[in-house]
Tab-separated table of C-alpha atoms and ligand atoms in Angstrom:
chain	number	residue	atom	x	y	z
T	204	UNK	CA	-65.839	8.453	18.109
T	205	UNK	CA	-62.968	9.908	19.989
T	206	UNK	CA	-59.548	10.060	18.845
T	207	UNK	CA	-56.229	11.152	20.627
T	208	UNK	CA	-52.529	10.778	19.798
T	209	UNK	CA	-51.187	7.600	21.720
T	210	UNK	CA	-47.566	7.901	20.720
T	211	UNK	CA	-45.174	10.495	19.144
T	212	UNK	CA	-41.818	9.928	18.036
T	213	UNK	CA	-39.057	12.296	16.635
T	214	UNK	CA	-35.681	11.756	15.259
T	215	UNK	CA	-32.807	13.951	15.772
T	216	UNK	CA	-29.663	14.554	13.732
T	217	UNK	CA	-26.300	15.192	15.417
T	218	UNK	CA	-23.773	17.322	13.780
T	219	UNK	CA	-20.771	19.446	15.342
T	220	UNK	CA	-18.872	20.599	12.592
T	221	UNK	CA	-20.053	21.801	9.087
T	222	UNK	CA	-18.411	20.707	5.874
T	223	UNK	CA	-15.683	23.281	6.144
T	224	UNK	CA	-14.598	22.188	9.622
T	225	UNK	CA	-16.299	24.927	11.586
T	226	UNK	CA	-17.984	24.259	14.899
T	227	UNK	CA	-21.770	24.680	14.659
T	228	UNK	CA	-21.692	25.313	18.614
T	229	UNK	CA	-20.090	23.989	21.741
T	230	UNK	CA	-18.209	20.827	20.965
T	231	UNK	CA	-17.839	17.659	22.953
T	232	UNK	CA	-14.550	17.750	25.415
T	233	UNK	CA	-12.934	15.126	23.512
T	234	UNK	CA	-12.825	17.323	20.392
T	235	UNK	CA	-10.621	19.808	21.640
T	236	UNK	CA	-7.860	17.015	22.640
T	237	UNK	CA	-5.009	17.562	20.204
T	238	UNK	CA	-4.001	13.765	20.763
T	239	UNK	CA	-7.440	12.389	20.246
T	240	UNK	CA	-8.105	14.813	17.242
T	241	UNK	CA	-4.643	13.579	15.666
T	242	UNK	CA	-5.521	9.956	16.443
T	243	UNK	CA	-8.977	10.104	14.795
T	244	UNK	CA	-7.182	11.953	11.693
T	245	UNK	CA	-4.572	9.271	11.605
T	246	UNK	CA	-6.830	6.425	11.406
T	247	UNK	CA	-8.937	8.016	8.911
T	248	UNK	CA	-5.859	8.546	6.852
T	249	UNK	CA	-4.319	5.172	7.070
T	250	UNK	CA	-7.789	3.627	6.196
T	251	UNK	CA	-8.093	5.725	3.053
T	252	UNK	CA	-4.314	4.923	1.958
T	253	UNK	CA	-5.102	1.351	2.653
T	254	UNK	CA	-8.408	1.568	0.614
T	255	UNK	CA	-6.610	3.187	-2.470
T	256	UNK	CA	-3.922	0.739	-2.472
T	257	UNK	CA	-6.454	-2.265	-2.277
T	258	UNK	CA	-8.415	-0.799	-5.433
T	259	UNK	CA	-5.055	-0.690	-7.365
T	260	UNK	CA	-4.027	-4.270	-6.324
T	261	UNK	CA	-7.520	-5.394	-7.736
T	262	UNK	CA	-7.011	-3.396	-10.825
T	263	UNK	CA	-3.757	-4.885	-11.425
T	264	UNK	CA	-4.786	-8.355	-10.918
T	265	UNK	CA	-3.061	-8.942	-7.559
T	266	UNK	CA	-6.147	-9.374	-5.518
T	267	UNK	CA	-9.818	-10.197	-6.095
T	268	UNK	CA	-13.085	-8.228	-5.594
T	269	UNK	CA	-12.743	-5.481	-3.047
T	270	UNK	CA	-15.392	-3.259	-1.251
T	271	UNK	CA	-14.183	0.063	-0.630
T	272	UNK	CA	-14.755	2.392	2.376
T	273	UNK	CA	-13.939	5.709	0.487
T	274	UNK	CA	-15.984	8.376	2.012
T	275	UNK	CA	-17.267	6.278	4.919
T	276	UNK	CA	-14.004	6.550	7.019
T	277	UNK	CA	-15.670	8.626	9.852
T	278	UNK	CA	-18.196	5.844	10.413
T	279	UNK	CA	-15.998	2.951	10.962
T	280	UNK	CA	-13.096	4.868	12.589
T	281	UNK	CA	-15.495	6.190	15.335
T	282	UNK	CA	-16.801	2.832	15.798
T	283	UNK	CA	-13.334	1.260	16.221
T	284	UNK	CA	-12.258	4.342	18.340
T	285	UNK	CA	-15.194	4.086	20.818
T	286	UNK	CA	-15.277	0.325	21.176
T	287	UNK	CA	-13.797	-1.182	24.355
T	288	UNK	CA	-11.459	-4.159	23.921
T	289	UNK	CA	-13.683	-6.701	25.134
T	290	UNK	CA	-16.842	-5.527	23.176
T	291	UNK	CA	-17.535	-7.406	20.006
T	292	UNK	CA	-17.772	-5.837	16.442
T	293	UNK	CA	-19.955	-7.662	14.060
T	294	UNK	CA	-19.042	-5.898	10.759
T	295	UNK	CA	-20.351	-6.008	7.035
T	296	UNK	CA	-17.519	-5.193	4.516
T	297	UNK	CA	-16.618	-1.746	4.548
T	298	UNK	CA	-15.549	-1.406	8.259
T	299	UNK	CA	-11.567	-1.428	7.909
T	300	UNK	CA	-11.329	1.741	10.026
T	301	UNK	CA	-12.714	-0.104	12.892
T	302	UNK	CA	-11.021	-3.373	12.360
T	303	UNK	CA	-7.492	-1.728	12.163
T	304	UNK	CA	-7.879	-0.263	15.701
T	305	UNK	CA	-9.635	-3.554	16.930
T	306	UNK	CA	-6.306	-5.137	15.722
T	307	UNK	CA	-7.029	-6.636	12.553
T	308	UNK	CA	-4.050	-6.446	10.284
T	309	UNK	CA	-4.138	-4.857	6.802
T	310	UNK	CA	-2.427	-8.044	5.695
T	311	UNK	CA	-5.483	-10.162	6.855
T	312	UNK	CA	-7.952	-7.942	5.258
T	313	UNK	CA	-5.994	-8.398	1.903
T	314	UNK	CA	-5.736	-12.258	2.527
T	315	UNK	CA	-9.312	-12.188	2.829
T	316	UNK	CA	-10.172	-10.140	-0.587
T	317	UNK	CA	-7.284	-12.301	-1.984
T	318	UNK	CA	-9.499	-15.331	-1.591
T	319	UNK	CA	-7.924	-16.571	1.414
T	320	UNK	CA	-10.724	-17.368	4.123
T	321	UNK	CA	-8.118	-17.703	6.800
T	322	UNK	CA	-7.634	-13.982	6.376
T	323	UNK	CA	-11.020	-13.524	8.285
T	324	UNK	CA	-9.264	-15.637	11.342
T	325	UNK	CA	-8.102	-12.574	13.283
T	326	UNK	CA	-5.090	-13.148	15.411
T	327	UNK	CA	-5.328	-10.192	17.676
T	328	UNK	CA	-9.066	-10.003	17.982
T	329	UNK	CA	-10.531	-13.357	17.833
T	330	UNK	CA	-13.847	-12.611	19.345
T	331	UNK	CA	-14.603	-10.176	16.549
T	332	UNK	CA	-16.834	-11.609	13.894
T	333	UNK	CA	-15.423	-11.761	10.374
T	334	UNK	CA	-16.293	-9.780	7.507
T	335	UNK	CA	-19.877	-11.071	6.344
T	336	UNK	CA	-20.870	-10.069	2.977
T	337	UNK	CA	-24.689	-11.866	3.282
T	338	UNK	CA	-26.439	-8.495	3.504
T	339	UNK	CA	-28.392	-8.053	6.989
T	340	UNK	CA	-27.001	-10.729	8.824
T	341	UNK	CA	-24.998	-8.551	11.206
T	342	UNK	CA	-27.689	-7.084	13.485
T	343	UNK	CA	-29.281	-10.446	14.246
T	344	UNK	CA	-25.687	-11.976	14.870
T	345	UNK	CA	-24.799	-8.949	17.294
T	346	UNK	CA	-28.140	-9.263	19.040
T	347	UNK	CA	-27.312	-12.962	19.734
T	348	UNK	CA	-23.829	-11.947	21.046
T	349	UNK	CA	-25.397	-9.219	23.123
T	350	UNK	CA	-27.867	-11.784	24.593
T	351	UNK	CA	-24.939	-13.952	25.679
T	352	UNK	CA	-23.402	-10.982	27.086
T	353	UNK	CA	-26.586	-10.019	29.093
T	354	UNK	CA	-27.213	-13.653	30.236
T	355	UNK	CA	-23.431	-13.739	31.464
T	356	UNK	CA	-24.089	-10.442	33.426
T	357	UNK	CA	-21.028	-9.000	31.714
T	358	UNK	CA	-20.675	-5.131	31.114
T	359	UNK	CA	-19.859	-5.449	27.419
T	360	UNK	CA	-21.327	-4.569	24.347
T	361	UNK	CA	-21.883	-5.957	20.792
T	362	UNK	CA	-21.861	-3.578	17.701
T	363	UNK	CA	-23.327	-4.342	14.463
T	364	UNK	CA	-22.890	-2.665	11.194
T	365	UNK	CA	-25.082	-2.760	8.334
T	366	UNK	CA	-25.928	-0.804	5.142
T	367	UNK	CA	-29.216	1.067	4.203
T	368	UNK	CA	-29.968	-1.778	1.916
T	369	UNK	CA	-29.660	-4.345	4.838
T	370	UNK	CA	-32.567	-2.471	6.727
T	371	UNK	CA	-35.073	-3.860	4.076
T	372	UNK	CA	-34.121	-7.449	5.203
T	373	UNK	CA	-36.568	-9.342	7.330
T	374	UNK	CA	-33.565	-10.224	9.590
T	375	UNK	CA	-33.113	-6.501	10.603
T	376	UNK	CA	-36.514	-6.367	12.009
T	377	UNK	CA	-36.392	-9.368	13.872
T	378	UNK	CA	-32.950	-8.045	15.286
T	379	UNK	CA	-34.471	-4.920	16.287
T	380	UNK	CA	-37.613	-6.508	18.102
T	381	UNK	CA	-35.475	-8.887	20.010
T	382	UNK	CA	-32.927	-6.303	21.169
T	383	UNK	CA	-35.732	-4.020	22.386
T	384	UNK	CA	-37.648	-6.611	23.851
T	385	UNK	CA	-34.829	-8.007	25.720
T	386	UNK	CA	-33.026	-4.919	26.520
T	387	UNK	CA	-29.925	-6.461	24.860
T	388	UNK	CA	-26.478	-4.381	25.266
T	389	UNK	CA	-26.078	-3.797	21.442
T	390	UNK	CA	-25.464	-0.725	19.141
T	391	UNK	CA	-27.015	-1.145	15.674
T	392	UNK	CA	-25.084	1.241	13.362
T	393	UNK	CA	-26.766	1.623	9.914
T	394	UNK	CA	-24.325	3.131	7.240
T	395	UNK	CA	-26.715	4.917	5.031
T	396	UNK	CA	-24.164	5.470	2.193
T	397	UNK	CA	-27.390	6.541	-0.075
T	398	UNK	CA	-26.731	3.252	-2.037
T	399	UNK	CA	-27.130	-0.320	-2.296
T	400	UNK	CA	-25.518	-1.246	-5.426
T	401	UNK	CA	-27.695	0.537	-7.968
T	402	UNK	CA	-30.794	1.059	-5.797
T	403	UNK	CA	-30.859	4.676	-4.276
T	404	UNK	CA	-31.806	5.237	-0.615
T	405	UNK	CA	-35.166	7.000	-1.923
T	406	UNK	CA	-36.108	3.671	-3.881
T	407	UNK	CA	-35.185	1.534	-1.053
T	408	UNK	CA	-37.641	2.648	1.236
T	409	UNK	CA	-40.488	5.263	1.862
T	410	UNK	CA	-39.674	5.546	5.431
T	411	UNK	CA	-38.553	9.087	6.407
T	412	UNK	CA	-35.596	8.151	7.930
T	413	UNK	CA	-33.951	4.581	8.536
T	414	UNK	CA	-33.478	5.213	12.096
T	415	UNK	CA	-37.201	5.126	12.728
T	416	UNK	CA	-37.039	1.544	12.027
T	417	UNK	CA	-35.486	1.183	15.552
T	418	UNK	CA	-38.424	3.451	17.214
T	419	UNK	CA	-40.982	0.487	15.898
T	420	UNK	CA	-38.985	-1.994	18.310
T	421	UNK	CA	-38.760	0.606	21.382
T	422	UNK	CA	-35.110	1.473	20.728
T	423	UNK	CA	-33.781	4.988	21.294
T	424	UNK	CA	-32.937	5.710	17.463
T	425	UNK	CA	-30.939	8.515	15.969
T	426	UNK	CA	-29.307	10.046	12.899
T	427	UNK	CA	-25.959	11.335	12.959
T	428	UNK	CA	-23.954	13.180	10.193
T	429	UNK	CA	-21.551	10.295	9.349
T	430	UNK	CA	-18.909	12.671	8.051
T	431	UNK	CA	-18.466	14.403	11.038
T	432	UNK	CA	-16.223	12.177	13.140
T	433	UNK	CA	-16.876	14.599	16.054
T	434	UNK	CA	-20.524	13.745	15.962
T	435	UNK	CA	-20.089	10.064	15.277
T	436	UNK	CA	-17.679	9.452	18.108
T	437	UNK	CA	-19.979	11.429	20.390
T	438	UNK	CA	-23.346	9.303	19.539
T	439	UNK	CA	-21.173	6.029	19.412
T	440	UNK	CA	-19.479	6.801	23.166
T	441	UNK	CA	-23.094	7.594	24.410
T	442	UNK	CA	-24.762	4.227	22.751
T	443	UNK	CA	-21.890	2.114	24.194
T	444	UNK	CA	-22.280	3.481	27.653
T	445	UNK	CA	-26.034	2.889	27.726
T	446	UNK	CA	-25.521	-0.822	26.321
T	447	UNK	CA	-22.792	-1.447	28.800
T	448	UNK	CA	-24.610	0.044	31.812
T	449	UNK	CA	-27.707	-1.937	31.336
T	450	UNK	CA	-29.821	0.385	29.576
T	451	UNK	CA	-30.189	-1.240	26.284
T	452	UNK	CA	-29.856	-0.860	22.749
T	453	UNK	CA	-29.488	2.030	20.187
T	454	UNK	CA	-29.831	2.495	16.546
T	455	UNK	CA	-27.576	4.930	15.007
T	456	UNK	CA	-28.240	6.096	11.215
T	457	UNK	CA	-24.948	7.373	10.030
T	458	UNK	CA	-25.446	9.671	7.056
T	459	UNK	CA	-22.878	9.402	4.531
T	460	UNK	CA	-21.902	8.500	1.049
T	461	UNK	CA	-20.376	5.723	-0.871
T	462	UNK	CA	-17.580	7.711	-3.026
T	463	UNK	CA	-16.339	4.764	-4.670
T	464	UNK	CA	-18.241	1.919	-6.961
T	465	UNK	CA	-20.207	-0.498	-4.944
T	466	UNK	CA	-17.122	-3.022	-5.239
T	467	UNK	CA	-14.326	-3.118	-7.926
T	468	UNK	CA	-16.843	-5.388	-9.732
T	469	UNK	CA	-19.049	-2.439	-10.088
T	470	UNK	CA	-19.331	0.731	-12.331
T	471	UNK	CA	-21.485	3.378	-10.664
T	472	UNK	CA	-21.120	5.841	-13.400
T	473	UNK	CA	-23.711	3.560	-15.035
T	474	UNK	CA	-26.545	4.412	-12.600
T	475	UNK	CA	-25.736	7.566	-10.518
T	476	UNK	CA	-25.089	11.090	-11.786
T	477	UNK	CA	-21.636	12.442	-11.869
T	478	UNK	CA	-22.766	15.963	-10.165
T	479	UNK	CA	-24.271	13.701	-7.167
T	480	UNK	CA	-20.839	12.495	-6.610
T	481	UNK	CA	-18.959	15.581	-6.840
T	482	UNK	CA	-21.157	17.137	-4.324
T	483	UNK	CA	-20.595	14.376	-1.942
T	484	UNK	CA	-16.736	14.835	-2.271
T	485	UNK	CA	-17.556	18.210	-0.995
T	486	UNK	CA	-18.865	16.943	2.548
T	487	UNK	CA	-16.203	13.892	2.748
T	488	UNK	CA	-14.989	13.279	6.262
T	489	UNK	CA	-11.255	13.658	5.922
T	490	UNK	CA	-11.075	17.015	4.521
T	491	UNK	CA	-13.726	18.059	7.255
T	492	UNK	CA	-11.649	16.978	10.119
T	493	UNK	CA	-8.400	18.496	8.373
T	494	UNK	CA	-10.292	22.078	7.910
T	495	UNK	CA	-11.074	21.956	11.709
T	496	UNK	CA	-7.365	21.003	12.846
T	497	UNK	CA	-6.046	23.750	10.474
T	498	UNK	CA	-8.430	26.443	11.978
T	499	UNK	CA	-7.342	25.374	15.461
T	500	UNK	CA	-3.757	25.949	14.375
T	501	UNK	CA	-2.815	22.233	14.999
T	502	UNK	CA	-2.347	21.198	11.325
T	503	UNK	CA	-0.112	22.279	8.407
T	504	UNK	CA	0.892	20.878	5.070
T	505	UNK	CA	4.312	19.628	6.576
T	506	UNK	CA	2.526	17.481	9.229
T	507	UNK	CA	0.196	16.337	6.307
T	508	UNK	CA	3.024	15.157	4.152
T	509	UNK	CA	5.055	13.495	6.858
T	510	UNK	CA	1.410	11.371	8.064
T	511	UNK	CA	0.909	10.431	4.200
T	512	UNK	CA	4.399	9.108	4.111
T	513	UNK	CA	3.953	7.113	7.282
T	514	UNK	CA	0.702	5.650	6.250
T	515	UNK	CA	2.102	4.951	2.777
T	516	UNK	CA	4.958	3.162	4.384
T	517	UNK	CA	2.717	1.012	6.844
T	518	UNK	CA	0.628	-0.092	3.772
T	519	UNK	CA	3.685	-1.121	1.827
T	520	UNK	CA	4.946	-3.421	4.599
T	521	UNK	CA	1.401	-4.984	4.755
T	522	UNK	CA	0.985	-5.438	1.148
T	523	UNK	CA	4.647	-7.112	1.000
T	524	UNK	CA	3.591	-9.314	3.703
T	525	UNK	CA	0.400	-10.454	1.618
T	526	UNK	CA	2.629	-10.998	-1.508
T	527	UNK	CA	4.551	-13.295	0.755
T	528	UNK	CA	1.832	-14.971	2.254
T	529	UNK	CA	1.281	-18.421	1.030
T	530	UNK	CA	-1.943	-18.701	-1.407
T	531	UNK	CA	-4.917	-21.024	-0.353
T	532	UNK	CA	-5.000	-24.334	-2.369
T	533	UNK	CA	-7.661	-24.586	-4.883
T	534	UNK	CA	-9.371	-27.323	-2.765
T	535	UNK	CA	-9.958	-25.053	0.219
T	536	UNK	CA	-12.990	-23.623	-1.261
T	537	UNK	CA	-14.404	-27.235	-1.277
T	538	UNK	CA	-12.931	-28.439	2.128
T	539	UNK	CA	-14.138	-26.346	4.688
T	540	UNK	CA	-17.697	-25.517	3.497
T	541	UNK	CA	-19.299	-29.017	4.413
T	542	UNK	CA	-18.469	-31.733	6.947
T	543	UNK	CA	-18.839	-34.261	4.123
T	544	UNK	CA	-18.537	-33.093	0.455
T	545	UNK	CA	-21.866	-33.413	-1.316
T	546	UNK	CA	-21.362	-36.145	-4.154
T	547	UNK	CA	-22.026	-33.659	-6.968
T	548	UNK	CA	-19.045	-31.451	-5.929
T	549	UNK	CA	-16.802	-34.414	-6.007
T	550	UNK	CA	-15.815	-34.318	-9.655
T	551	UNK	CA	-15.740	-30.563	-9.490
T	552	UNK	CA	-13.093	-30.685	-6.860
T	553	UNK	CA	-10.940	-33.080	-8.983
T	554	UNK	CA	-11.772	-30.585	-11.962
T	555	UNK	CA	-10.316	-27.765	-9.759
T	556	UNK	CA	-7.207	-29.636	-9.088
T	557	UNK	CA	-6.624	-30.581	-12.787
T	558	UNK	CA	-6.842	-26.778	-13.644
T	559	UNK	CA	-4.761	-25.378	-10.959
T	560	UNK	CA	-2.086	-27.651	-12.185
T	561	UNK	CA	-2.317	-26.014	-15.714
T	562	UNK	CA	-1.935	-22.339	-14.468
T	563	UNK	CA	0.510	-20.975	-11.815
T	564	UNK	CA	-1.994	-19.439	-9.358
T	565	UNK	CA	-0.317	-16.494	-7.990
T	566	UNK	CA	-1.349	-13.391	-6.122
M	264	LIG	C1	-28.554	-11.573	1.803
M	264	LIG	C2	-28.251	-11.044	0.384
M	264	LIG	N1	-28.945	-10.699	-0.527
M	264	LIG	C3	-28.134	-9.965	-1.841
M	264	LIG	C4	-26.819	-9.867	-1.604
M	264	LIG	C5	-26.283	-9.185	-2.923
M	264	LIG	N2	-25.731	-7.629	-2.321
M	264	LIG	C6	-24.308	-7.517	-2.035
M	264	LIG	S1	-24.250	-5.921	-1.533
M	264	LIG	C7	-25.739	-5.603	-1.639
M	264	LIG	C8	-26.205	-4.481	-1.429
M	264	LIG	C9	-26.111	-3.712	0.138
M	264	LIG	O1	-26.503	-2.362	0.356
M	264	LIG	P1	-26.409	-1.741	1.674
M	264	LIG	O2	-26.819	-2.721	2.714
M	264	LIG	O3	-26.556	-0.564	1.544
M	264	LIG	O4	-24.679	-1.945	2.014
M	264	LIG	P2	-23.430	-0.997	1.043
M	264	LIG	O5	-22.912	-2.068	0.147
M	264	LIG	O6	-24.163	0.172	0.485
M	264	LIG	O7	-22.362	-0.550	2.100
M	264	LIG	C10	-26.555	-6.654	-2.313
M	264	LIG	C11	-27.949	-6.543	-2.554
M	264	LIG	C12	-26.151	-10.217	-0.606
M	264	LIG	N3	-24.721	-10.211	-0.355
M	264	LIG	N4	-26.851	-10.816	0.565
M	265	LIG	MG1	-25.634	1.318	1.120
């Protein structure tokens, strides 16, 4: 018998800043451009301000269930920052930081979570996909979009975002395979926030990394510190350039932490230890970039206060526009699902109309 190693793989982890915002080595050029750094910080702060307001709207009965992006802002802000106008984003449901930069309005997001599907019909970026709650759909959809781009010989890329839990879905592996086999211009971002509702990352898969799932399909695959926006932007930029220049797909596993409950319908305190969450707060991305800027001497508490006020004012305007927008009629949930309403839903539609007349539906 003979035995030899026929293939070997490694997975690297990219990180530029430690959790105190100190550079661990030479930084990419954009990290020393004050305008770029301020801009990244502003988008993360705006996203968090929006997030906290949206949670409050749900808690006070003014909006439906909401999925927060708390703690994951660097992942989505980096995605939005690096994508080009005519790339296509295929998001899951925590990618507000990317969506805002793509032109999705905060009011549209509030309308969506307020139960108005029209909120998913983006006026400023109609080619981006809507928020999709079905887990693991995004990679395959993004692969399809990338196949169309390649067929049309366009220098564009699609970006899929899904969670650690989504990587267990069959669709995820199909997407990896077709993207690898056809060298599609797609970037698969796995937001590994350590939890899929109450299932921990460790219980989710025995694979050492989630990135290695791309290796099986012949795709260059990496881990990145998803709480380090400099690292996130750097790997995103490289992956998008690869895609747009015909070099094929990339898988990026962004290591981060979901600091909030899964959604406002969840209570994470029932399944994860407080100590773990407290530790994760130490590594959160906004504090890290703020410390980096303070170390550089380009940020102080006066600038911070003025940014926070500016973001709050922007969010208030969006919330007021949401309050002023017309609620969807109760029939909407029946009317746009089927070409022809199945007969068993006809009486339910009538019941819904009768019920709506007895209550004032307000948001
Ligand atoms: C196909 C499908 N199965 C199950 C669900 C129910 N579900 C909603 S969120 C979720 C967990 C997803 O975890 P992960 O992919 O890690 O994303 P995260 O919520 O952590 O961002 C599940 C199982 C769903 N929405 N879609
Ligand atoms: Mg998760």
